[in-house]
Amino acid sequence: MCDEHMIEFVDEPPGANRVRPCQPAEARRAVERAVAERCRATRTPCDQDALSDALLVASELTTNAILHGGGVTDFHVDVDGPGVRVSVSDRSDALPVTAPRTDQHGRTRHGGHGWPIVCRLSRDVRVSDLPSGGKRITAVVPLS
């Protein structure tokens, strides 16, 4: 799904009451709280490796929105069935891309690993156009 993005048009405005993390650490804390609440409510143990994957995806999506998307405009996390869904919106209409490992002179590039990480750890990734401009990226990370 990450090489060929699924594009959707979303007619709902970003949620006014949702957390808008300014730092990746805030996004990670929101995911950690949502998963912990679900584990407590269902009285099931949390898979720490799966939780680590979800935290990394939330961090990468937030970082990319900050660095490449003009900032986070909306953030939502929920635990749905066997996975955690993380949605991050930003101001940019540009689709995420996987950067080449080297530049045109053959020099190794730094960075550029976030989008491939999101794609590898998620079972579903969707990019949605927002009516007011920008995009929302939603990734579902399995919790088991």
PDB file of C-alpha atoms in Angstrom, residues 19-111:
ATOM      1  CA  VAL A  19      -4.842  16.076  20.709  1.00  0.00           C
ATOM      2  CA  ARG A  20      -2.439  17.835  18.366  1.00  0.00           C
ATOM      3  CA  PRO A  21       1.025  16.741  19.437  1.00  0.00           C
ATOM      4  CA  CYS A  22       3.784  19.269  18.903  1.00  0.00           C
ATOM      5  CA  GLN A  23       6.473  16.662  19.473  1.00  0.00           C
ATOM      6  CA  PRO A  24       6.746  12.970  18.555  1.00  0.00           C
ATOM      7  CA  ALA A  25       7.011  12.115  22.267  1.00  0.00           C
ATOM      8  CA  GLU A  26       3.473  13.442  22.798  1.00  0.00           C
ATOM      9  CA  ALA A  27       2.176  11.202  20.006  1.00  0.00           C
ATOM     10  CA  ARG A  28       3.922   8.205  21.550  1.00  0.00           C
ATOM     11  CA  ARG A  29       2.377   8.951  24.946  1.00  0.00           C
ATOM     12  CA  ALA A  30      -1.106   9.158  23.393  1.00  0.00           C
ATOM     13  CA  VAL A  31      -0.640   5.760  21.716  1.00  0.00           C
ATOM     14  CA  GLU A  32       0.746   4.242  24.893  1.00  0.00           C
ATOM     15  CA  ARG A  33      -2.257   5.495  26.900  1.00  0.00           C
ATOM     16  CA  ALA A  34      -4.781   4.217  24.339  1.00  0.00           C
ATOM     17  CA  VAL A  35      -3.212   0.748  24.198  1.00  0.00           C
ATOM     18  CA  ALA A  36      -2.813   0.540  27.995  1.00  0.00           C
ATOM     19  CA  GLU A  37      -6.470   1.516  28.490  1.00  0.00           C
ATOM     20  CA  ARG A  38      -7.567  -1.147  26.013  1.00  0.00           C
ATOM     21  CA  CYS A  39      -5.430  -3.814  27.692  1.00  0.00           C
ATOM     22  CA  ARG A  40      -6.849  -2.892  31.114  1.00  0.00           C
ATOM     23  CA  ALA A  41     -10.433  -2.822  29.818  1.00  0.00           C
ATOM     24  CA  THR A  42     -10.119  -6.220  28.121  1.00  0.00           C
ATOM     25  CA  ARG A  43      -7.877  -7.662  30.843  1.00  0.00           C
ATOM     26  CA  THR A  44      -5.388  -8.827  28.261  1.00  0.00           C
ATOM     27  CA  PRO A  45      -1.626  -8.465  28.419  1.00  0.00           C
ATOM     28  CA  CYS A  46      -0.038  -5.898  26.129  1.00  0.00           C
ATOM     29  CA  ASP A  47       2.395  -7.271  23.582  1.00  0.00           C
ATOM     30  CA  GLN A  48       5.411  -5.016  24.204  1.00  0.00           C
ATOM     31  CA  ASP A  49       6.954  -5.646  20.778  1.00  0.00           C
ATOM     32  CA  ALA A  50       3.701  -4.738  19.037  1.00  0.00           C
ATOM     33  CA  LEU A  51       3.342  -1.667  21.249  1.00  0.00           C
ATOM     34  CA  SER A  52       6.891  -0.644  20.330  1.00  0.00           C
ATOM     35  CA  ASP A  53       5.963  -0.879  16.636  1.00  0.00           C
ATOM     36  CA  ALA A  54       2.888   1.306  17.191  1.00  0.00           C
ATOM     37  CA  LEU A  55       4.945   3.870  19.118  1.00  0.00           C
ATOM     38  CA  LEU A  56       7.521   4.016  16.344  1.00  0.00           C
ATOM     39  CA  VAL A  57       4.849   4.477  13.661  1.00  0.00           C
ATOM     40  CA  ALA A  58       3.204   7.301  15.643  1.00  0.00           C
ATOM     41  CA  SER A  59       6.579   8.947  16.150  1.00  0.00           C
ATOM     42  CA  GLU A  60       7.555   8.697  12.470  1.00  0.00           C
ATOM     43  CA  LEU A  61       4.204  10.010  11.200  1.00  0.00           C
ATOM     44  CA  THR A  62       4.377  12.945  13.605  1.00  0.00           C
ATOM     45  CA  THR A  63       8.006  13.682  12.775  1.00  0.00           C
ATOM     46  CA  ASN A  64       7.257  13.618   9.041  1.00  0.00           C
ATOM     47  CA  ALA A  65       4.286  15.967   9.495  1.00  0.00           C
ATOM     48  CA  ILE A  66       6.508  18.387  11.414  1.00  0.00           C
ATOM     49  CA  LEU A  67       9.512  18.196   9.065  1.00  0.00           C
ATOM     50  CA  HIS A  68       7.784  17.875   5.685  1.00  0.00           C
ATOM     51  CA  GLY A  69       4.104  18.729   6.122  1.00  0.00           C
ATOM     52  CA  GLY A  70       4.039  22.142   7.736  1.00  0.00           C
ATOM     53  CA  GLY A  71       3.154  20.801  11.185  1.00  0.00           C
ATOM     54  CA  VAL A  72       0.549  18.538  12.731  1.00  0.00           C
ATOM     55  CA  THR A  73      -2.982  19.856  12.216  1.00  0.00           C
ATOM     56  CA  ASP A  74      -4.838  16.864  13.655  1.00  0.00           C
ATOM     57  CA  PHE A  75      -3.994  13.646  15.471  1.00  0.00           C
ATOM     58  CA  HIS A  76      -6.151  10.712  16.444  1.00  0.00           C
ATOM     59  CA  VAL A  77      -5.415   7.305  17.917  1.00  0.00           C
ATOM     60  CA  ASP A  78      -7.758   4.448  18.695  1.00  0.00           C
ATOM     61  CA  VAL A  79      -7.454   0.755  19.335  1.00  0.00           C
ATOM     62  CA  ASP A  80      -9.716  -1.070  16.929  1.00  0.00           C
ATOM     63  CA  GLY A  81      -9.898  -4.846  17.112  1.00  0.00           C
ATOM     64  CA  PRO A  82      -6.445  -6.371  16.917  1.00  0.00           C
ATOM     65  CA  GLY A  83      -4.664  -3.152  15.968  1.00  0.00           C
ATOM     66  CA  VAL A  84      -4.024   0.462  16.820  1.00  0.00           C
ATOM     67  CA  ARG A  85      -5.037   3.099  14.285  1.00  0.00           C
ATOM     68  CA  VAL A  86      -2.937   6.267  14.214  1.00  0.00           C
ATOM     69  CA  SER A  87      -4.004   9.223  12.048  1.00  0.00           C
ATOM     70  CA  VAL A  88      -1.849  12.296  11.575  1.00  0.00           C
ATOM     71  CA  SER A  89      -2.905  15.283   9.455  1.00  0.00           C
ATOM     72  CA  ASP A  90      -0.686  18.058   8.140  1.00  0.00           C
ATOM     73  CA  ARG A  91      -0.835  21.083   5.848  1.00  0.00           C
ATOM     74  CA  SER A  92       0.936  19.593   2.817  1.00  0.00           C
ATOM     75  CA  ASP A  93      -0.789  18.050  -0.192  1.00  0.00           C
ATOM     76  CA  ALA A  94       2.444  16.264  -1.173  1.00  0.00           C
ATOM     77  CA  LEU A  95       2.401  12.481  -0.934  1.00  0.00           C
ATOM     78  CA  PRO A  96       5.079  10.795   1.159  1.00  0.00           C
ATOM     79  CA  VAL A  97       7.933   9.333  -0.835  1.00  0.00           C
ATOM     80  CA  THR A  98      10.782   6.960  -0.202  1.00  0.00           C
ATOM     81  CA  ALA A  99      13.989   8.910  -0.749  1.00  0.00           C
ATOM     82  CA  PRO A 100      16.895   7.277  -2.582  1.00  0.00           C
ATOM     83  CA  ARG A 101      19.679   6.122  -0.289  1.00  0.00           C
ATOM     84  CA  THR A 102      22.228   8.238  -2.138  1.00  0.00           C
ATOM     85  CA  ASP A 103      22.129  11.665  -3.780  1.00  0.00           C
ATOM     86  CA  GLN A 104      22.960  12.372  -7.437  1.00  0.00           C
ATOM     87  CA  HIS A 105      26.684  12.391  -6.538  1.00  0.00           C
ATOM     88  CA  GLY A 106      26.576   8.970  -4.884  1.00  0.00           C
ATOM     89  CA  ARG A 107      26.806  10.335  -1.347  1.00  0.00           C
ATOM     90  CA  THR A 108      24.811   8.568   1.328  1.00  0.00           C
ATOM     91  CA  ARG A 109      21.785  10.560   2.445  1.00  0.00           C
ATOM     92  CA  HIS A 110      20.903  10.959   6.089  1.00  0.00           C
ATOM     93  CA  GLY A 111      17.298  10.426   7.050  1.00  0.00           C
TER      94      GLY A 111
END
